[in-house]
Structures are given as C-alpha cells and as structure tokens.
Coordinates of C-alpha atoms in Angstrom, one line a residue:
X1 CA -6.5 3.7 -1.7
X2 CA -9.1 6.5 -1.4
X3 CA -11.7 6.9 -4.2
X4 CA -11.6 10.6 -3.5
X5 CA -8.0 10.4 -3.7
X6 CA -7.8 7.9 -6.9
X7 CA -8.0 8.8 -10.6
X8 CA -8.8 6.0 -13.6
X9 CA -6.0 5.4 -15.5
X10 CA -3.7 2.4 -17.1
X11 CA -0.8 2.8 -15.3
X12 CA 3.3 3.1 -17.5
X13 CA 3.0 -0.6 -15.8
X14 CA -0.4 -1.5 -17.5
X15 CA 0.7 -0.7 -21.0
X16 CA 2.1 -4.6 -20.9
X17 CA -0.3 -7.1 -22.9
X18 CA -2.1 -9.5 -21.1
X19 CA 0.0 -11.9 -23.0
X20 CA 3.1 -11.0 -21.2
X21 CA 1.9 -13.0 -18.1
X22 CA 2.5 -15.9 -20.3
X23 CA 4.4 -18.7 -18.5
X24 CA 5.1 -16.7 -15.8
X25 CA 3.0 -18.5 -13.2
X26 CA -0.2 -17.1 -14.1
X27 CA -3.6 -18.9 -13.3
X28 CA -6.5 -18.0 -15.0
X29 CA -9.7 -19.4 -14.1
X30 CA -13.2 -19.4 -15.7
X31 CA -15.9 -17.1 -14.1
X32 CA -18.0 -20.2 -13.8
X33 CA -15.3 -22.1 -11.8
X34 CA -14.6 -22.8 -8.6
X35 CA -13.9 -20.3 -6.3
X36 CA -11.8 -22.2 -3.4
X37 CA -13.4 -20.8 -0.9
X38 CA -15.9 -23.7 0.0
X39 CA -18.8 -22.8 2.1
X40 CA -19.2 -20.0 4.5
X41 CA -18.1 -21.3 7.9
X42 CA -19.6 -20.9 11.1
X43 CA -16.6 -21.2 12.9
X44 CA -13.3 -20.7 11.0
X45 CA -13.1 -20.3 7.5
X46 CA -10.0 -22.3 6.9
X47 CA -10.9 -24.7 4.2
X48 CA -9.3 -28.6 4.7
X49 CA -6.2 -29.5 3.2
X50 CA -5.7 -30.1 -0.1
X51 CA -8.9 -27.9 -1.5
X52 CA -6.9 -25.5 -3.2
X53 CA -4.9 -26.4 -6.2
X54 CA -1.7 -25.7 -7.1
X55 CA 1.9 -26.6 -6.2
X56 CA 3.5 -27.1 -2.7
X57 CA 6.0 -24.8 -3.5
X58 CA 6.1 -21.4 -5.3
X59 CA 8.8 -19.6 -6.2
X60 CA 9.2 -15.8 -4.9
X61 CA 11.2 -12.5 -5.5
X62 CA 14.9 -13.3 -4.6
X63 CA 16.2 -12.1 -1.0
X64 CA 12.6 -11.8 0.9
X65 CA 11.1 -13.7 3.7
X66 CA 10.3 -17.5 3.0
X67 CA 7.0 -18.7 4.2
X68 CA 8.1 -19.1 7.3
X69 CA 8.8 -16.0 8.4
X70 CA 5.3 -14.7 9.8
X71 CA 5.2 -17.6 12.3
X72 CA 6.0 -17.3 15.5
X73 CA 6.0 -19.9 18.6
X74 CA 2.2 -19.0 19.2
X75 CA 1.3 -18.9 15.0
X76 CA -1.2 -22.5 15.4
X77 CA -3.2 -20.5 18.3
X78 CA -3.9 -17.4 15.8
X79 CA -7.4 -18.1 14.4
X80 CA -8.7 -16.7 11.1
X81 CA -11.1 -14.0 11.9
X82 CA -14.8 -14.2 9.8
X83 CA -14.4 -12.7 6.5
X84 CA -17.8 -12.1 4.6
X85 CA -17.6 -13.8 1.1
X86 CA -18.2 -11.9 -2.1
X87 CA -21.7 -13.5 -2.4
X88 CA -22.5 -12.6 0.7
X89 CA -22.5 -8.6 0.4
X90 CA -24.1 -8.7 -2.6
X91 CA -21.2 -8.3 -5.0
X92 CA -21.6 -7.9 -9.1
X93 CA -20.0 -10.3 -11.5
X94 CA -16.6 -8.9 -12.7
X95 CA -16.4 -7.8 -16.0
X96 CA -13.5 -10.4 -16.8
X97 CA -12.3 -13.3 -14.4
X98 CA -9.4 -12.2 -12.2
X99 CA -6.1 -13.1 -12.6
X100 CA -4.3 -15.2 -10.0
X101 CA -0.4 -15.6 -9.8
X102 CA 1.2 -18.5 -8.7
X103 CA 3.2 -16.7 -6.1
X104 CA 3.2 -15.9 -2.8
X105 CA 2.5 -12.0 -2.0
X106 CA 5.7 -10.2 0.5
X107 CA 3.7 -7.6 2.1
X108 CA 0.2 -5.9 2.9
X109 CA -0.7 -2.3 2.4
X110 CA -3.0 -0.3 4.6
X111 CA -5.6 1.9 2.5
X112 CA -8.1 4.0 3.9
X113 CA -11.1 4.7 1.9
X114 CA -11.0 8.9 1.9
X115 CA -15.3 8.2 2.7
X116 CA -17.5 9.1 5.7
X117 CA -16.7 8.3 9.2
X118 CA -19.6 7.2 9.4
X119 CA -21.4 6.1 13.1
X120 CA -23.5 2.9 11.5
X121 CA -21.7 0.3 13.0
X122 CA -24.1 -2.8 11.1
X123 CA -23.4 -5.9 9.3
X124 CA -25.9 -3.7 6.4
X125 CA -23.9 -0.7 6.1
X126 CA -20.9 -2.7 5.9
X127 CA -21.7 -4.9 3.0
X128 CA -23.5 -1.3 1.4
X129 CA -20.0 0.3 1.9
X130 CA -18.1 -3.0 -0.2
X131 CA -21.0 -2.6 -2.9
X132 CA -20.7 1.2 -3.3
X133 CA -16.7 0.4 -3.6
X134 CA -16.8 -2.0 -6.0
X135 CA -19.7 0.3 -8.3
X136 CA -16.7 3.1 -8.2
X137 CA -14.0 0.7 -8.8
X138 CA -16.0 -0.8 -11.4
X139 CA -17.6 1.8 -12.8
X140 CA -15.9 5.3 -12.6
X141 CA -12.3 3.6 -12.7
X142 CA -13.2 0.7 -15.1
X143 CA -11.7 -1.8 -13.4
X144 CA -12.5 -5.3 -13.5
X145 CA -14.2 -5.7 -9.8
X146 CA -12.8 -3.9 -6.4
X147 CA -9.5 -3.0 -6.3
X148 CA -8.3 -4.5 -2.9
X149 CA -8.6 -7.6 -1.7
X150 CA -10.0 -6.7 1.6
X151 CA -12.4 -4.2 3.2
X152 CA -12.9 -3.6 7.1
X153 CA -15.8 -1.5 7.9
X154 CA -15.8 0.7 11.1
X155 CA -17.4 -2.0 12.5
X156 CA -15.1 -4.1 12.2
X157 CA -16.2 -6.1 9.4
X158 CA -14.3 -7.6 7.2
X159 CA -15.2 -8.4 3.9
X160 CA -13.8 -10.1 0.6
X161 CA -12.6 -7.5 -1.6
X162 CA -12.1 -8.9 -5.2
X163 CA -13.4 -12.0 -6.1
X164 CA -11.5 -15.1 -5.4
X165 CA -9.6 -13.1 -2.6
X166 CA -10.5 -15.1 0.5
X167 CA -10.1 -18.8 -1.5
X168 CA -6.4 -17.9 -2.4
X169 CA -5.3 -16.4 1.5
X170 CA -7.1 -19.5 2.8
X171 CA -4.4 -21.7 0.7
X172 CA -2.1 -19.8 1.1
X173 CA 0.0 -20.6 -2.2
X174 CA -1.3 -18.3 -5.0
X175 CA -2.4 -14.3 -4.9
X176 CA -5.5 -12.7 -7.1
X177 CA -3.9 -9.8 -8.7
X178 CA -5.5 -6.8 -7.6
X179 CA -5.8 -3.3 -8.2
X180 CA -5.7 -1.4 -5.4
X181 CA -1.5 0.5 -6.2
X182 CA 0.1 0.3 -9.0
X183 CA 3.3 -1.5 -8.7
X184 CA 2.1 -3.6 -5.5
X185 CA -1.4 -5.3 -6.7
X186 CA 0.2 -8.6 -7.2
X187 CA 3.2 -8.5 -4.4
X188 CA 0.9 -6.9 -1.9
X189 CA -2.3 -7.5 -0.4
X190 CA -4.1 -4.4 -0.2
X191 CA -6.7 -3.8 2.9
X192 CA -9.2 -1.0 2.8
X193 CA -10.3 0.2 5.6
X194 CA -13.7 2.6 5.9
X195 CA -13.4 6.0 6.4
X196 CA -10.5 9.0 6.8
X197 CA -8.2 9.1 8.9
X198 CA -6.0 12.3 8.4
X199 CA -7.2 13.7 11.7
X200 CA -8.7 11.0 14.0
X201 CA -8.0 7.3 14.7
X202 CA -9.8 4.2 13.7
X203 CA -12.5 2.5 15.7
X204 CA -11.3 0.4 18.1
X205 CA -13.5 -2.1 16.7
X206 CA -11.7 -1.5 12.9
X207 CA -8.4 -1.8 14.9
X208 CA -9.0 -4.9 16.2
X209 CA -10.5 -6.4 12.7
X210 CA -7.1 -4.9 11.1
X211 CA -4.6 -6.5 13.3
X212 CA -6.7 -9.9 13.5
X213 CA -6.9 -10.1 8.8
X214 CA -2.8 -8.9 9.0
X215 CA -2.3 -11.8 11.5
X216 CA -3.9 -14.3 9.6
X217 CA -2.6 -13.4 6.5
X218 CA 1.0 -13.0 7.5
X219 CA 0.2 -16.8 8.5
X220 CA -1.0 -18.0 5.5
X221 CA 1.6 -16.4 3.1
X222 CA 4.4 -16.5 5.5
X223 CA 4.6 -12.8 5.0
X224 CA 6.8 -11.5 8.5
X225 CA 4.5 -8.7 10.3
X226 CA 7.5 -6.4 10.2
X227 CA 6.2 -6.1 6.1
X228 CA 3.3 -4.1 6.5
X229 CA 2.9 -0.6 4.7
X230 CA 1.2 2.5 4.0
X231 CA -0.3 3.2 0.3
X232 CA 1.5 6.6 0.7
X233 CA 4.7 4.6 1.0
X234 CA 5.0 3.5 -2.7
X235 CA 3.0 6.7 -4.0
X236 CA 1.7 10.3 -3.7
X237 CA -1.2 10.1 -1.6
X238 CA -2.0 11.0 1.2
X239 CA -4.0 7.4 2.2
X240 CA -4.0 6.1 4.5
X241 CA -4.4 8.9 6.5
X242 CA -1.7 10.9 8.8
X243 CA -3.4 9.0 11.9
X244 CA -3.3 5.5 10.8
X245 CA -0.2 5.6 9.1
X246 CA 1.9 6.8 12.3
X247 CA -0.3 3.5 14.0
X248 CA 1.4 1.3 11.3
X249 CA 4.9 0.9 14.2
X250 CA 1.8 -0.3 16.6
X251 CA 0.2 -2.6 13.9
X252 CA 3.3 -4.1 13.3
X253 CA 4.4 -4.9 16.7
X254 CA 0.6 -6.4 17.6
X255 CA 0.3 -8.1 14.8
X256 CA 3.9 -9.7 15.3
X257 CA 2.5 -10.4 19.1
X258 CA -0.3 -12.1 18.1
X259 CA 2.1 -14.2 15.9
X260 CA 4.1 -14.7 18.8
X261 CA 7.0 -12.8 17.9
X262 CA 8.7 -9.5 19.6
X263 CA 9.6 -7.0 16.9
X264 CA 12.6 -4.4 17.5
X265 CA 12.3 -0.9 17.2
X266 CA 14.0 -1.1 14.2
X267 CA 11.7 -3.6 12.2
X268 CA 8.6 -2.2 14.0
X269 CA 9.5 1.2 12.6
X270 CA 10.5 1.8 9.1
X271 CA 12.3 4.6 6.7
X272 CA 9.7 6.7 4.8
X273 CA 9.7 9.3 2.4
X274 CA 8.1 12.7 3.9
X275 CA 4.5 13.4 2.5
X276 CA 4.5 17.0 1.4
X277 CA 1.6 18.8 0.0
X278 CA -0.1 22.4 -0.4
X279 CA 0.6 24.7 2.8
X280 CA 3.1 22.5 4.4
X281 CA 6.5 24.9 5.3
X282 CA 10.3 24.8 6.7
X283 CA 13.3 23.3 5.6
X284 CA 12.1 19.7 4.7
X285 CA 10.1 21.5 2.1
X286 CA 13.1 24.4 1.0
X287 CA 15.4 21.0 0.3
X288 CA 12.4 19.5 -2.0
X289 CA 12.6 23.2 -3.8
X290 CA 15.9 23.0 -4.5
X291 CA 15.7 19.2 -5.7
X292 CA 12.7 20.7 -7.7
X293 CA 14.9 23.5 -8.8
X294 CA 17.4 20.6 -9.6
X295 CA 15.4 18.3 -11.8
X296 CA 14.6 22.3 -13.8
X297 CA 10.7 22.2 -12.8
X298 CA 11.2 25.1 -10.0
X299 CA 11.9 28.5 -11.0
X300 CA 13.2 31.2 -8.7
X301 CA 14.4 30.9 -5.1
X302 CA 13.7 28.2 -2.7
X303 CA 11.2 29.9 0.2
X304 CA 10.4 26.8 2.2
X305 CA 6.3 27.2 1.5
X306 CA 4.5 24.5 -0.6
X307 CA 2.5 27.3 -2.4
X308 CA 1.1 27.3 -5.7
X309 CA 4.5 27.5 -7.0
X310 CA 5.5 24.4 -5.7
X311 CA 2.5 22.7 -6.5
X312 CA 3.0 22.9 -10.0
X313 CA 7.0 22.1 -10.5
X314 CA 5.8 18.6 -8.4
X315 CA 3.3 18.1 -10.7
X316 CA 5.6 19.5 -13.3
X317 CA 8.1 16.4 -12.3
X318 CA 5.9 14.0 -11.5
X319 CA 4.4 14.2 -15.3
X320 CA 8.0 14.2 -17.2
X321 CA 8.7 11.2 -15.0
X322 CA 5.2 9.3 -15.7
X323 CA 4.0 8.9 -12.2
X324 CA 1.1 7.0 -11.9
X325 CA -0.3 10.0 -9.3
X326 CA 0.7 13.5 -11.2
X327 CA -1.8 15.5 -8.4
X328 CA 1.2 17.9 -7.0
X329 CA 1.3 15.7 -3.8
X330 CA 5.6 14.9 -2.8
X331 CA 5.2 11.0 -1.5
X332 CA 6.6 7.8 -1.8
X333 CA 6.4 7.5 -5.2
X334 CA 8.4 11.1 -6.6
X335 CA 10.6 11.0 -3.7
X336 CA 12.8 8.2 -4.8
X337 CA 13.2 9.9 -8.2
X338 CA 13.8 13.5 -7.3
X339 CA 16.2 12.4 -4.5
X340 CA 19.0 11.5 -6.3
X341 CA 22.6 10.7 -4.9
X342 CA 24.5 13.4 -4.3
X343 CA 28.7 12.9 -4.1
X344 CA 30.8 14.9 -1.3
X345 CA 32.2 17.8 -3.5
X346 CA 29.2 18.3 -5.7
X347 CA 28.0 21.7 -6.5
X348 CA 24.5 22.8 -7.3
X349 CA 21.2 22.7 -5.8
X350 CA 20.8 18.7 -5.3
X351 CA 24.2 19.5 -2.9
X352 CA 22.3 22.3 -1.4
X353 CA 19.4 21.1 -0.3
X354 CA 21.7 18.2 1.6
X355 CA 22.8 21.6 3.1
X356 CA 19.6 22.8 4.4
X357 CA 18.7 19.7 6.1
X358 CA 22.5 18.8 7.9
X359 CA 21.6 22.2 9.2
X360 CA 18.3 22.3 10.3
X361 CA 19.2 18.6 11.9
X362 CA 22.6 19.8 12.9
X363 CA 24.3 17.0 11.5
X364 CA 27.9 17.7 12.1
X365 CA 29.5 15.7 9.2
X366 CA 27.4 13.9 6.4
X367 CA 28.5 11.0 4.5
X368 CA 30.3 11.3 1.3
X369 CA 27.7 9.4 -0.9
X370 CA 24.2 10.7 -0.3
X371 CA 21.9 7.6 -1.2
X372 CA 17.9 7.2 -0.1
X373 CA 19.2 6.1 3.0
X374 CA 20.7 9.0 4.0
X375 CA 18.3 11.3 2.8
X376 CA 15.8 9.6 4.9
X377 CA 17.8 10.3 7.6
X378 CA 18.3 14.0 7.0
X379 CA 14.4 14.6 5.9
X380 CA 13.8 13.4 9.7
X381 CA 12.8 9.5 8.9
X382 CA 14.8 6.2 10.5
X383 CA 14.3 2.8 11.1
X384 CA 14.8 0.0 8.6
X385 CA 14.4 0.1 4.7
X386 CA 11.6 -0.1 2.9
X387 CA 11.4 -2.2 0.1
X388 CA 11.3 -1.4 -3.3
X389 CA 10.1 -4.5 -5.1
X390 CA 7.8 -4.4 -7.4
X391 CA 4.9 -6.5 -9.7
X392 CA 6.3 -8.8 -12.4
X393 CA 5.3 -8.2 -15.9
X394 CA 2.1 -8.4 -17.1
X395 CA -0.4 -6.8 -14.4
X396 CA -3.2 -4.8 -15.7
X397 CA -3.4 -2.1 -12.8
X398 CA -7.1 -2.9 -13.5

C-alpha cells in the first residue's frame, strides 16, 4: 500500500451509500461487541469450533476456487502462526465499527509500506510501526482504522491490522472490509509488510512471517496459493516494491508447499501489466506513447523516454478515466484501459504500437484480435491470467 505512495480520497467505488450493502450479506456489528477472536493464545490462535457466528456456507463470486482449493494433502500439519491482537499493540478505537461481509475473500495482496528499512528487529518497534500506521490511516487518510488487515514487521511480526481481522480469518466464513486498494478491500486480504523494497529483499525473518500468514490464510478461506498478488497489480503503484514483487512466483510456490501442493510454472507465475514510470525508456514505453497518443493525451512523436511529456498525458488519461491513482505512474490499473483490442487490418497508432513490440520481440506473426492477453505477451509478460474481479457494491474504500 505505501503511505508515501497513497493519497486520501473516496474512490469512483466509494461514492455508493452505505445503504447499498443492504441485503447483500453485510454484517455489522457494534463496537462494544464481540470481537471473535477469544483470548490471546499461547500456543495457536485457532479459536474452537463453533465461536464464530454465521452460516456454514457462503456464497462467492461465480467461477473461483471453492474453499477447498488452498488445501493440500499436508493442509491439517500447517499451524497458524502468532498474530498480535489489536489490543495488544496498543490500537485506537475506530471511528465507526467495521463492516464485515458474509463472504469468503479469493485472494491476498502483498503491500509494502514505502517506510524505513529499519534494523530494530523488537516486539516494541513492531507494535510502534502498526500504531504509527493506523494514526496515518486514520488520520491523514480519514479512514475508519488501518487499511489492511495485516502487518509483518521486519522482524517478523505479525500483527492484526484492522479491527476484527484476526476473529474473521480464524473462522474462516466472513471478511472485514478493508481499505488497503480500492476495488480489492473486500475480495482481498491485504498484508503490509514494513519497509521498501524497490531495491533490496525482505528480511528473511519478514519472509518467513509472509509465507507462514499466506499459508494459514489460504487455509482458512480456501483461497488456492496460486491467488496471491501485488498491490501494483490492480493499480498505479509502485508497492510493493520491484524486489518483492518479482519474489511473489517464490511466495506462491512456498506457500503452496507448505500447503502441500506443487504449483506449475504457469500458476506460480502470472501475466502482469508492465509498471512504467519517469526515466524508464525503449520500446515497451514508445508502444505506451502511441496508446497515449491513441486515447488523444500524447502530443507529438512517440520517442520511447518516459519524460515529462509522458508523465503528463498518463496523468492526463488516468484523470479522464477516474483512476483511483492519477500520479503519472503506467500500472495495473491504466493498463487495462489504455490497452484496448486492436483488430488485424486496423490503422492508427493503437495498431502501431502492436507494431513496435512484434518487432522489438520479433514475433513473426501476431494474432488477428489483440486482447490483454496478447498484449501481455508482447509487453514481455506470461504465465496465467490475472483476475479481474472486483468488490461488490457498497464498500466505502475507507
């Protein structure tokens, strides 16, 4: 997520009244309530059956995994690793109870938190870092509480994000709607993890805390371990870092092992959009000039250099299109917009810039429908899709 990458805003998404989430599975409990977590545990912070209400069963988005599909043969050996409580790192009230939606989340997406790479490895500094997020959330963003629902220190501990969090993954039924992308805060988990990783990897120690929370949540909400992402997948950022994000084929596949399942190199590896921003150069970013040049927000000749120039007809697109990130940065969530299909015998600059790339891949012979698929392909990406379900109606972004 990235506080210095983040701005406060409602989101195109967050313009729905609260109302809307009327009858649509939506839980809403009192601050004063129970919070289903039950006690901090000294061993394993699984709660006994039956102390989380709701139904058996709960109806998901058509066409995903069933709850099933994160376990493997060795799932009942994966153990739930310690996650701190709310209470326990000091965390404020919220300013309003969270909302939690009788549904099951389909994937988890990997933040980093654009902060300090800091060398204070301590149970204190970890539970300072999950206050001084949740004071940003809270107060420079105006959000409710923390945006996520999970934070990982570079120590390696993890912590309850926003309230209520830990109580719903430990059922394993229901999902506190979050705030941490817009368009994923209900559907996704989100899990920040301390510090920046653009240029350096994560602790082992972080590592090792990520991989264990994915594990145990893919468990609990039958989410399969191939359906872990990067924030900069669904939009223009650059979280969660070059570094970590080229791990997430690694995470995948070690998570899945500690599942007990053996992932492909197809499902351990997945389609992305390219994330292009000021100073990048060559013929990914000439083919996103012409595309710009396309949508009428580039003037002039395609040069290949994400200059000023280019800065401003991205931001230029990204604003007539309502992108929840307008900050000049080409990711996951313009790409899908400014890419559009592109039929053998078209003329233009959208047909061009298919051009560029067949020859700077030396593709011999390019299909005659040009979809997001096979742009991927020719910006240099492969593997399997990613998906592009989003939040039902009715989440605040807040």
């Amino acid at each position: 997520m990235g506080d210095a990458e983040g701005r406060s805003r409602w989101s195109r998404r967050g313009a729905l009244a609260v109302g809307a989430a009327a009858g649509a599975g939506l839980v809403v409990p009192a601050l004063t309530g129970q919070a289903y977590a039950g006690e901090p545990p000294t061993t394993d912070p699984v709660p006994g059956p039956g102390s989380v209400p709701g139904p058996d069963t709960v109806p998901g988005p058509q066409g995903m995994p069933g709850p099933a599909a994160g376990a493997g043969a060795l799932a009942e050996a994966v153990r739930a690793p310690y996650i701190a409580r709310c209470f326990e790192w000091g965390a404020r009230k919220p300013k309003f109870p969270p909302k939690i939606w009788d549904r099951r989340p389909i994937r988890i997406l990997v933040h980093h938190t654009a902060g300090a790479n800091t060398t204070d490895y301590s149970v204190a500094a970890a539970h300072r870092l999950a206050r001084s997020i949740q004071a940003y959330h809270m107060d420079r963003n105006g959000w409710l509480d923390s945006g996520q629902h999970f934070t990982i220190s570079r120590g390696g501990h993890i912590m309850e994000g926003r309230l209520w969090s830990l109580g719903e993954l430990n059922g394993g039924r229901r999902v506190v709607e979050g705030a941490h992308s817009p368009g994923q805060n209900v559907i996704a988990i989100g899990i920040e993890n301390e510090g920046t990783y653009i240029g350096v990897d994560p602790t082992p120690a972080l590592w090792n805390s990520l991989r264990a929370t994915c594990a145990y949540i893919c468990l609990k909400y039958g989410i399969a371990p191939s359906e872990l992402y990067g924030h900069r997948d669904y939009r223009n950022t650059i979280c969660p870092g070059d570094r970590l994000y080229r791990m997430l084929p690694r995470l995948r596949s070690e998570v899945a092992g500690l599942l007990g399942r053996r992932l492909s190199r197809t499902e351990a590896e997945k389609a992305s959009w390219p994330l292009l921003r000021e100073g990048a150069s060559g013929a990914v970013v000439e083919a996103a000039q012409y595309l710009l040049r396309d949508a009428g927000t580039l003037h002039g000749e395609p040069d290949g250099r994400y200059d000023d120039r280019t800065v401003a007809a991205v931001t230029a697109f990204q604003t007539a299109h309502r992108a929840d990130d307008v900050n000049g940065i080409l990711g996951g969530e313009s790409w899908p917009e400014l890419a559009r299909t592109v039929h053998a015998g078209s003329e233009g600059d959208a047909a061009r810039a298919v051009e560029v790339l067949a020859a700077y891949r030396k593709v011999e012979s390019v299909p005659d429908v040009v979809d997001h698929p096979v742009w991927q392909r020719l910006l240099g990406t492969g593997g399997s899709p990613v998906p592009v379900a989003e939040d039902p109606p009715g989440v605040l972004d807040r």
